[in-house]
Amino acid sequence: MTLLGHRPLVQEAAALRSGADDPVDAVRRTCDRIDAVDPQVRAFVPEDGRRTRLLEAARELATAGPPDPAGRPALYGVPVGIKDIVRVDGLPTRAGSALPPEALAGAQAVVVDRLRAAGALVAGKTVTAEFAVTAPGPTRNPHNPAHTPGGSSSGSAAAVAAGMVPLAIGTQTVGSMIRPAAYCGVVGFKPTYGRIPLDGVIPNALSFDTLGWYATDVAGVALAASVLLDGGRGGPGRPEPAARPGQLARPVLGVPVGPYLERAGAEALRAFKEQRAQLGAAGYEIREVPVMDDFDAVVEQLFTMNRYEVARAHADWFARFGDRYREQTTAAVRQGQAIRDAAYEAARTRRTAFRTRLAEASAGAGIDLWLAPAATGPAPADLTTTGTSIMCLPWSNAGLPSLSLPAGRAADGLPLGLQLIAAEGADEALLDAATGIEGVLNGAGGEEASGR
């Protein structure tokens, strides 16, 4: 499939704000692209009357919006996909499930309020794994429809990769933003845990759930961050934040050597070695840091908390509609029901200790960003799975901001991703640094890409 369609987000938004483009024309392009591509990719939840709804919204925006381009908000007229666990006024929320939408209904999510305040238009709901757990939806990988797009934010990643929208919202509990970004060859960003309110989002595991988004480049992700993050630059009513730790033009990069990194497959490790060489040649200092010797115990701790919280989040729905849940989600709920409160509290204590150890390892090694494969390899040729989230697990466990950059190809031509992870709260530092690293990986190289 030719991955064409919308311009990158920054260019799309600039053209719409300036008046060089028109929201009605942007909507027509969006709907034309969805009509042409989505029957194969299946990234969007089917919606009768999508074109009529969007054209009406675009005309209303063009009529009621500021006539002066200087007064138009950052995402004026930009069509956005919204993962179908995020409530949107006027659209049903099904969460990839067979439950009645009225059982899942509620107030519109804060993240959608912020998008609409910034002038964005909701192109539609994007497919999610059932309840953002592991039972895959119908979405295909735009690079090869026989391969998974990842999960659980499968539809959002695929919609951006296939050029249907320049921006799409997803969520990550363990690896649901970063892995699909790597599999689909787009930039995916998961902020620090808690930097966007989860109001209006159907929970998976509330100690980990984090909203995030996809664009085709870091500049687009950063533009969206400016209006979505609490304290984001330029967001409605949110002042410019103070400089955060690690906000350097050329950060020191740390490689987490040990059992964690050994979970990556041969192709991912080969590409990771090449990426490290590229960055080193561009002037980045890279330090190997032994860390997570107890990685198996970390995995067990996270899933103890995760499954316990899944079961509690679904207690009412599962009691009423348990026969409508898919096998994988039912198994997760049942596992969580068997976990006692004491085991959960012990896991919470162990997570706090893990976060402290990880922060101390980073500070002790003098690094600004962790560097790791975004996934264990390319997207599997298996539509019954969303792949493994293991390469994202420790960073989600620690609540750290992370980002996946497209970084090379596997032997079969499918995309691979490089994961960057910053300190808690250093989201802006991560995005600033990722711009330079993106330039190196894209061949810009040299002094400009590394910030010199």
Short mmCIF file of C-alpha atoms in Angstrom, two decimals:
data_model
loop_
_atom_site.label_atom_id
_atom_site.label_comp_id
_atom_site.label_asym_id
_atom_site.label_seq_id
_atom_site.Cartn_x
_atom_site.Cartn_y
_atom_site.Cartn_z
CA MET A 1 0.00 0.00 0.00
CA THR A 2 1.27 3.49 -0.84
CA LEU A 3 1.27 5.36 2.45
CA LEU A 4 0.12 8.73 1.15
CA GLY A 5 -2.71 11.02 2.20
CA HIS A 6 -2.54 13.89 4.64
CA ARG A 7 0.49 16.11 4.92
CA PRO A 8 2.46 15.84 8.16
CA LEU A 9 0.56 17.43 11.02
CA VAL A 10 2.59 20.63 11.30
CA GLN A 11 2.15 21.43 7.59
CA GLU A 12 -1.52 20.44 7.64
CA ALA A 13 -2.22 22.65 10.66
CA ALA A 14 -0.23 25.58 9.28
CA ALA A 15 -2.10 25.49 5.96
CA LEU A 16 -5.47 25.39 7.71
CA ARG A 17 -4.63 28.17 10.18
CA SER A 18 -3.25 30.46 7.47
CA GLY A 19 -6.24 30.04 5.18
CA ALA A 20 -4.17 28.41 2.45
CA ASP A 21 -6.38 25.39 3.04
CA ASP A 22 -9.97 25.09 4.17
CA PRO A 23 -11.49 22.79 6.82
CA VAL A 24 -14.18 21.65 4.38
CA ASP A 25 -11.55 20.62 1.84
CA ALA A 26 -9.55 18.87 4.57
CA VAL A 27 -12.65 16.91 5.55
CA ARG A 28 -13.31 15.91 1.95
CA ARG A 29 -9.73 14.64 1.61
CA THR A 30 -10.04 12.76 4.88
CA CYS A 31 -13.29 11.06 3.92
CA ASP A 32 -12.02 10.27 0.42
CA ARG A 33 -8.92 8.66 1.90
CA ILE A 34 -10.92 6.69 4.47
CA ASP A 35 -13.29 5.49 1.74
CA ALA A 36 -10.37 4.41 -0.45
CA VAL A 37 -8.10 2.81 2.15
CA ASP A 38 -10.05 1.75 5.20
CA PRO A 39 -11.86 -1.19 3.61
CA GLN A 40 -8.42 -2.87 3.55
CA VAL A 41 -6.85 -1.41 6.72
CA ARG A 42 -9.97 -1.29 8.91
CA ALA A 43 -8.51 1.29 11.26
CA PHE A 44 -11.77 3.18 11.86
CA VAL A 45 -14.88 1.94 13.60
CA PRO A 46 -17.56 1.95 10.86
CA GLU A 47 -19.78 5.03 11.01
CA ASP A 48 -22.85 5.74 8.92
CA GLY A 49 -22.96 9.39 7.85
CA ARG A 50 -19.31 10.16 8.67
CA ARG A 51 -18.92 12.50 5.69
CA THR A 52 -22.12 14.41 6.43
CA ARG A 53 -21.22 14.80 10.11
CA LEU A 54 -17.70 15.98 9.37
CA LEU A 55 -18.71 18.40 6.61
CA GLU A 56 -21.26 19.97 8.94
CA ALA A 57 -18.64 20.33 11.68
CA ALA A 58 -16.11 21.81 9.23
CA ARG A 59 -18.60 24.36 7.90
CA GLU A 60 -19.57 25.33 11.44
CA LEU A 61 -15.90 25.78 12.34
CA ALA A 62 -15.23 27.88 9.24
CA THR A 63 -18.27 30.06 9.96
CA ALA A 64 -17.89 30.46 13.71
CA GLY A 65 -14.10 30.37 13.96
CA PRO A 66 -11.86 33.46 14.09
CA PRO A 67 -11.71 35.13 10.64
CA ASP A 68 -8.18 36.36 11.34
CA PRO A 69 -5.65 33.52 10.86
CA ALA A 70 -3.63 34.88 13.79
CA GLY A 71 -6.53 34.08 16.11
CA ARG A 72 -7.03 30.51 15.00
CA PRO A 73 -6.07 27.77 17.46
CA ALA A 74 -3.20 25.35 16.94
CA LEU A 75 -5.19 22.45 15.43
CA TYR A 76 -7.79 24.49 13.54
CA GLY A 77 -9.59 22.19 11.11
CA VAL A 78 -7.25 19.22 11.66
CA PRO A 79 -9.02 15.82 11.45
CA VAL A 80 -8.12 13.50 14.34
CA GLY A 81 -8.80 9.82 15.04
CA ILE A 82 -9.86 8.89 18.58
CA LYS A 83 -9.32 5.44 20.10
CA ASP A 84 -12.64 3.82 20.90
CA ILE A 85 -12.17 3.70 24.65
CA VAL A 86 -12.15 7.53 24.70
CA ARG A 87 -15.63 9.04 24.92
CA VAL A 88 -16.65 11.58 22.29
CA ASP A 89 -19.96 13.44 22.41
CA GLY A 90 -22.17 12.35 19.53
CA LEU A 91 -20.36 9.07 18.85
CA PRO A 92 -20.99 5.74 20.62
CA THR A 93 -18.18 4.14 22.63
CA ARG A 94 -17.92 0.37 22.19
CA ALA A 95 -14.32 -0.24 23.35
CA GLY A 96 -13.93 -2.96 20.74
CA SER A 97 -16.49 -5.04 22.60
CA ALA A 98 -19.94 -6.54 22.11
CA LEU A 99 -21.34 -4.68 25.12
CA PRO A 100 -24.20 -2.24 24.48
CA PRO A 101 -22.77 1.27 23.95
CA GLU A 102 -25.23 2.74 26.44
CA ALA A 103 -23.58 0.67 29.18
CA LEU A 104 -20.25 2.36 28.39
CA ALA A 105 -21.60 5.87 27.89
CA GLY A 106 -20.47 8.89 29.87
CA ALA A 107 -19.17 12.43 29.65
CA GLN A 108 -16.80 13.37 26.85
CA ALA A 109 -13.13 12.83 27.67
CA VAL A 110 -11.01 15.79 28.75
CA VAL A 111 -8.52 15.01 25.97
CA VAL A 112 -11.32 15.46 23.41
CA ASP A 113 -12.35 18.72 25.07
CA ARG A 114 -8.77 19.94 24.61
CA LEU A 115 -8.63 18.81 20.98
CA ARG A 116 -11.88 20.55 20.16
CA ALA A 117 -10.80 23.71 22.01
CA ALA A 118 -7.71 23.66 19.78
CA GLY A 119 -9.93 23.54 16.67
CA ALA A 120 -9.59 19.85 15.80
CA LEU A 121 -12.35 17.88 14.09
CA VAL A 122 -13.05 14.29 15.19
CA ALA A 123 -12.70 12.12 12.07
CA GLY A 124 -14.10 9.15 13.96
CA LYS A 125 -13.42 6.39 16.44
CA THR A 126 -10.41 4.14 15.78
CA VAL A 127 -10.31 0.43 16.47
CA THR A 128 -8.99 -0.85 19.79
CA ALA A 129 -8.30 -4.29 21.16
CA GLU A 130 -11.28 -5.23 23.31
CA PHE A 131 -11.22 -2.90 26.33
CA ALA A 132 -7.58 -2.11 25.46
CA VAL A 133 -6.46 -5.52 26.72
CA THR A 134 -5.16 -8.10 24.21
CA ALA A 135 -8.06 -9.43 22.08
CA PRO A 136 -7.24 -7.87 18.68
CA GLY A 137 -9.63 -5.85 16.57
CA PRO A 138 -9.96 -6.17 12.77
CA THR A 139 -7.23 -3.64 11.89
CA ARG A 140 -4.44 -4.69 9.50
CA ASN A 141 -0.90 -3.36 9.24
CA PRO A 142 -0.86 -0.83 6.36
CA HIS A 143 2.59 -2.05 5.27
CA ASN A 144 1.40 -5.64 4.91
CA PRO A 145 -2.20 -6.63 5.70
CA ALA A 146 -1.15 -10.14 6.72
CA HIS A 147 0.68 -8.65 9.73
CA THR A 148 -0.67 -7.23 12.98
CA PRO A 149 -0.59 -3.45 13.49
CA GLY A 150 0.04 -4.06 17.19
CA GLY A 151 -2.28 -3.17 20.00
CA SER A 152 -4.21 -2.05 21.74
CA SER A 153 -4.12 1.32 19.93
CA SER A 154 -4.10 -0.50 16.60
CA GLY A 155 -6.55 1.66 14.70
CA SER A 156 -4.95 4.95 15.69
CA ALA A 157 -1.46 3.90 14.61
CA ALA A 158 -2.69 2.38 11.35
CA ALA A 159 -4.88 5.40 10.53
CA VAL A 160 -1.87 7.71 10.69
CA ALA A 161 0.43 5.26 8.90
CA ALA A 162 -2.08 4.89 6.05
CA GLY A 163 -2.47 8.67 5.67
CA MET A 164 -6.12 8.81 6.71
CA VAL A 165 -5.50 11.41 9.45
CA PRO A 166 -2.36 13.34 10.45
CA LEU A 167 -3.01 12.82 14.18
CA ALA A 168 -4.65 10.09 16.24
CA ILE A 169 -5.17 9.54 19.96
CA GLY A 170 -4.40 6.24 21.69
CA THR A 171 -3.64 4.96 25.17
CA GLN A 172 -0.88 2.90 26.73
CA THR A 173 -1.12 0.68 29.77
CA VAL A 174 1.96 -1.44 29.06
CA GLY A 175 2.92 -1.13 25.38
CA SER A 176 -0.20 -0.02 23.54
CA MET A 177 1.21 3.20 22.02
CA ILE A 178 4.88 2.43 21.45
CA ARG A 179 4.55 -1.05 19.94
CA PRO A 180 1.95 -0.10 17.28
CA ALA A 181 4.07 2.93 16.39
CA ALA A 182 7.04 0.65 15.76
CA TYR A 183 5.01 -1.93 13.82
CA CYS A 184 3.31 0.71 11.64
CA GLY A 185 6.32 2.99 11.08
CA VAL A 186 5.02 6.19 12.69
CA VAL A 187 6.03 8.30 15.70
CA GLY A 188 4.19 7.35 18.88
CA PHE A 189 4.39 9.28 22.14
CA LYS A 190 3.35 8.23 25.64
CA PRO A 191 3.65 11.11 28.13
CA THR A 192 4.56 10.86 31.78
CA TYR A 193 1.83 9.04 33.69
CA GLY A 194 -0.74 11.57 34.87
CA ARG A 195 0.11 14.49 32.58
CA ILE A 196 -3.27 14.24 30.86
CA PRO A 197 -6.42 13.57 32.89
CA LEU A 198 -8.09 10.24 32.15
CA ASP A 199 -11.61 11.57 32.71
CA GLY A 200 -13.87 10.09 30.05
CA VAL A 201 -11.54 7.18 29.21
CA ILE A 202 -12.66 3.61 29.89
CA PRO A 203 -10.05 2.18 32.28
CA ASN A 204 -7.80 -0.79 31.77
CA ALA A 205 -5.48 -0.53 34.78
CA LEU A 206 -5.62 2.88 36.39
CA SER A 207 -2.12 2.79 37.90
CA PHE A 208 -0.67 2.65 34.37
CA ASP A 209 -3.22 3.99 31.85
CA THR A 210 -1.83 6.96 29.92
CA LEU A 211 -3.17 8.86 26.92
CA GLY A 212 -0.83 9.33 23.96
CA TRP A 213 -0.86 10.09 20.25
CA TYR A 214 0.59 9.33 16.82
CA ALA A 215 1.90 11.54 14.02
CA THR A 216 4.29 10.97 11.15
CA ASP A 217 7.13 12.95 12.71
CA VAL A 218 8.34 14.37 16.02
CA ALA A 219 7.31 17.91 15.08
CA GLY A 220 3.71 16.75 14.78
CA VAL A 221 3.82 14.95 18.12
CA ALA A 222 5.27 18.10 19.73
CA LEU A 223 2.54 20.29 18.25
CA ALA A 224 -0.12 18.05 19.73
CA ALA A 225 1.73 18.01 23.07
CA SER A 226 1.51 21.80 23.19
CA VAL A 227 -2.26 21.66 23.53
CA LEU A 228 -2.81 18.31 25.27
CA LEU A 229 -0.31 18.08 28.13
CA ASP A 230 -1.02 19.63 31.50
CA GLY A 231 1.40 22.54 31.58
CA GLY A 232 2.01 22.15 27.85
CA ARG A 233 3.49 24.99 25.85
CA GLY A 234 0.70 27.07 24.40
CA GLY A 235 -2.14 24.90 25.68
CA PRO A 236 -5.40 26.60 26.66
CA GLY A 237 -4.80 28.22 30.02
CA ARG A 238 -1.57 26.29 30.53
CA PRO A 239 1.59 28.41 30.82
CA GLU A 240 5.02 27.67 29.38
CA PRO A 241 6.63 25.14 31.77
CA ALA A 242 9.95 25.68 33.42
CA ALA A 243 12.94 23.88 31.91
CA ARG A 244 12.89 20.24 32.92
CA PRO A 245 15.81 17.97 33.79
CA GLY A 246 17.68 16.65 30.79
CA GLN A 247 16.51 19.41 28.44
CA LEU A 248 19.75 19.33 26.47
CA ALA A 249 20.46 19.83 22.80
CA ARG A 250 22.47 16.63 22.76
CA PRO A 251 21.58 14.27 25.62
CA VAL A 252 23.73 11.49 26.99
CA LEU A 253 22.08 8.20 26.01
CA GLY A 254 21.94 5.09 28.18
CA VAL A 255 21.58 1.50 26.96
CA PRO A 256 19.93 -0.76 29.58
CA VAL A 257 22.08 -3.87 29.25
CA GLY A 258 21.00 -7.08 30.96
CA PRO A 259 17.97 -9.39 31.00
CA TYR A 260 15.58 -6.72 29.71
CA LEU A 261 17.51 -5.96 26.53
CA GLU A 262 18.00 -9.69 25.95
CA ARG A 263 14.23 -10.02 25.41
CA ALA A 264 14.57 -8.29 22.02
CA GLY A 265 14.79 -10.51 18.94
CA ALA A 266 17.73 -10.83 16.56
CA GLU A 267 16.43 -8.34 13.99
CA ALA A 268 15.63 -5.73 16.61
CA LEU A 269 19.07 -6.10 18.19
CA ARG A 270 20.81 -5.91 14.80
CA ALA A 271 18.96 -2.69 14.00
CA PHE A 272 19.61 -1.35 17.50
CA LYS A 273 23.34 -1.88 17.03
CA GLU A 274 23.21 0.07 13.77
CA GLN A 275 21.19 2.86 15.37
CA ARG A 276 23.70 3.16 18.19
CA ALA A 277 26.51 3.39 15.63
CA GLN A 278 24.67 6.13 13.72
CA LEU A 279 24.11 8.16 16.86
CA GLY A 280 27.67 7.68 18.05
CA ALA A 281 28.99 8.85 14.68
CA ALA A 282 26.78 11.95 14.97
CA GLY A 283 28.43 12.87 18.26
CA TYR A 284 26.07 11.43 20.85
CA GLU A 285 27.65 9.88 23.94
CA ILE A 286 26.21 6.44 24.63
CA ARG A 287 26.79 4.62 27.90
CA GLU A 288 25.94 1.02 28.70
CA VAL A 289 24.18 0.74 32.06
CA PRO A 290 23.64 -2.64 33.75
CA VAL A 291 20.09 -2.51 35.06
CA MET A 292 17.03 -4.64 35.83
CA ASP A 293 18.84 -7.82 36.81
CA ASP A 294 15.53 -8.88 38.38
CA PHE A 295 13.54 -8.27 35.20
CA ASP A 296 11.41 -11.42 35.54
CA ALA A 297 10.29 -10.22 38.97
CA VAL A 298 9.46 -6.78 37.52
CA VAL A 299 7.28 -8.42 34.87
CA GLU A 300 5.46 -10.45 37.53
CA GLN A 301 4.97 -7.36 39.70
CA LEU A 302 3.45 -5.34 36.86
CA PHE A 303 1.03 -8.05 35.80
CA THR A 304 -0.06 -8.65 39.39
CA MET A 305 -1.09 -5.00 39.59
CA ASN A 306 -2.42 -4.87 36.04
CA ARG A 307 -4.69 -7.90 36.25
CA TYR A 308 -5.96 -6.94 39.72
CA GLU A 309 -6.93 -3.50 38.42
CA VAL A 310 -8.49 -4.86 35.21
CA ALA A 311 -10.76 -7.10 37.28
CA ARG A 312 -11.82 -4.23 39.54
CA ALA A 313 -12.43 -1.85 36.62
CA HIS A 314 -14.72 -4.42 35.00
CA ALA A 315 -16.44 -5.73 38.13
CA ASP A 316 -19.86 -4.30 37.25
CA TRP A 317 -19.71 -4.77 33.46
CA PHE A 318 -18.36 -8.32 33.75
CA ALA A 319 -21.04 -9.28 36.24
CA ARG A 320 -23.74 -8.05 33.84
CA PHE A 321 -22.25 -8.91 30.46
CA GLY A 322 -19.54 -11.50 31.11
CA ASP A 323 -20.85 -13.81 28.41
CA ARG A 324 -20.14 -11.10 25.80
CA TYR A 325 -16.45 -10.72 26.66
CA ARG A 326 -13.86 -12.28 24.39
CA GLU A 327 -11.67 -15.13 25.59
CA GLN A 328 -8.49 -13.08 26.17
CA THR A 329 -10.29 -10.37 28.15
CA THR A 330 -12.21 -12.92 30.18
CA ALA A 331 -8.92 -14.62 31.08
CA ALA A 332 -7.42 -11.29 32.22
CA VAL A 333 -10.45 -10.53 34.40
CA ARG A 334 -10.45 -14.02 35.91
CA GLN A 335 -6.74 -13.79 36.67
CA GLY A 336 -7.32 -10.48 38.40
CA GLN A 337 -10.21 -11.79 40.44
CA ALA A 338 -7.90 -14.44 41.89
CA ILE A 339 -5.35 -11.87 43.12
CA ARG A 340 -5.86 -10.93 46.74
CA ASP A 341 -5.54 -7.43 48.16
CA ALA A 342 -2.35 -8.29 50.07
CA ALA A 343 -0.58 -9.50 46.92
CA TYR A 344 -1.62 -6.35 45.11
CA GLU A 345 -0.37 -4.07 47.88
CA ALA A 346 2.93 -5.96 47.98
CA ALA A 347 3.28 -5.46 44.21
CA ARG A 348 2.62 -1.73 44.62
CA THR A 349 5.41 -1.53 47.18
CA ARG A 350 7.77 -3.38 44.85
CA ARG A 351 6.90 -1.00 42.01
CA THR A 352 7.83 2.00 44.14
CA ALA A 353 11.19 0.39 44.87
CA PHE A 354 11.69 -0.38 41.17
CA ARG A 355 11.02 3.23 40.18
CA THR A 356 13.56 4.42 42.74
CA ARG A 357 16.21 1.95 41.54
CA LEU A 358 15.68 2.90 37.92
CA ALA A 359 15.95 6.63 38.65
CA GLU A 360 19.09 6.03 40.72
CA ALA A 361 20.66 3.95 37.93
CA SER A 362 19.97 6.75 35.44
CA ALA A 363 21.35 9.46 37.71
CA GLY A 364 24.35 7.37 38.72
CA ALA A 365 25.31 6.74 35.10
CA GLY A 366 24.82 10.41 34.20
CA ILE A 367 22.39 9.74 31.36
CA ASP A 368 19.55 11.90 30.09
CA LEU A 369 17.60 9.39 27.99
CA TRP A 370 17.33 5.63 27.88
CA LEU A 371 17.62 4.05 24.45
CA ALA A 372 16.04 0.67 23.58
CA PRO A 373 14.25 -1.22 20.81
CA ALA A 374 10.58 -0.21 20.69
CA ALA A 375 9.48 -3.80 20.11
CA THR A 376 11.05 -7.25 20.03
CA GLY A 377 11.10 -7.11 16.21
CA PRO A 378 8.84 -6.33 13.26
CA ALA A 379 5.10 -6.91 13.31
CA PRO A 380 4.31 -10.64 13.47
CA ALA A 381 2.51 -12.27 10.55
CA ASP A 382 -0.35 -13.20 12.86
CA LEU A 383 -3.67 -11.38 13.13
CA THR A 384 -4.70 -13.33 16.24
CA THR A 385 -2.14 -11.47 18.38
CA THR A 386 -1.16 -7.86 18.93
CA GLY A 387 2.47 -8.81 19.64
CA THR A 388 4.37 -8.55 22.90
CA SER A 389 4.67 -5.39 25.00
CA ILE A 390 7.78 -6.56 26.88
CA MET A 391 10.13 -3.84 25.54
CA CYS A 392 7.78 -1.16 26.87
CA LEU A 393 6.97 -2.82 30.18
CA PRO A 394 9.59 -1.37 32.57
CA TRP A 395 9.14 2.19 31.35
CA SER A 396 5.34 2.00 31.68
CA ASN A 397 5.82 0.46 35.12
CA ALA A 398 7.86 3.49 36.11
CA GLY A 399 5.39 5.95 34.53
CA LEU A 400 8.11 7.49 32.34
CA PRO A 401 7.55 9.40 29.10
CA SER A 402 8.55 7.39 26.04
CA LEU A 403 8.58 7.82 22.29
CA SER A 404 9.03 5.48 19.32
CA LEU A 405 10.82 6.68 16.20
CA PRO A 406 10.72 4.82 12.88
CA ALA A 407 14.20 3.36 12.59
CA GLY A 408 15.02 1.10 9.70
CA ARG A 409 13.42 -1.98 8.23
CA ALA A 410 13.43 -5.69 8.91
CA ALA A 411 14.46 -8.23 6.29
CA ASP A 412 10.83 -8.53 5.18
CA GLY A 413 10.58 -4.77 4.67
CA LEU A 414 8.40 -4.06 7.70
CA PRO A 415 9.24 -1.07 9.92
CA LEU A 416 11.29 -1.19 13.09
CA GLY A 417 11.24 1.36 15.90
CA LEU A 418 13.71 2.94 18.31
CA GLN A 419 12.39 3.79 21.78
CA LEU A 420 13.54 6.85 23.73
CA ILE A 421 12.67 7.18 27.42
CA ALA A 422 13.14 10.26 29.62
CA ALA A 423 12.89 11.01 33.33
CA GLU A 424 9.51 11.49 34.97
CA GLY A 425 8.05 14.86 33.92
CA ALA A 426 10.71 15.48 31.25
CA ASP A 427 8.27 15.16 28.35
CA GLU A 428 9.36 18.39 26.67
CA ALA A 429 13.02 17.42 27.05
CA LEU A 430 12.25 14.10 25.39
CA LEU A 431 10.51 15.76 22.44
CA ASP A 432 13.31 18.31 22.04
CA ALA A 433 15.97 15.60 22.05
CA ALA A 434 13.96 13.29 19.78
CA THR A 435 14.01 15.91 17.03
CA GLY A 436 17.78 15.69 16.76
CA ILE A 437 17.82 11.90 17.00
CA GLU A 438 15.12 11.69 14.31
CA GLY A 439 17.36 13.78 12.05
CA VAL A 440 20.26 11.38 12.50
CA LEU A 441 18.11 8.32 11.81
CA ASN A 442 16.62 9.98 8.74
CA GLY A 443 20.05 10.72 7.36
CA ALA A 444 20.27 14.41 8.25
CA GLY A 445 23.19 13.46 10.50
CA GLY A 446 26.02 15.83 11.20
CA GLU A 447 26.16 18.76 13.53
CA GLU A 448 22.66 20.12 12.95
CA ALA A 449 20.93 16.86 13.86
CA SER A 450 22.88 16.43 17.06
CA GLY A 451 22.32 19.99 18.19
CA ARG A 452 25.83 21.35 17.71
#
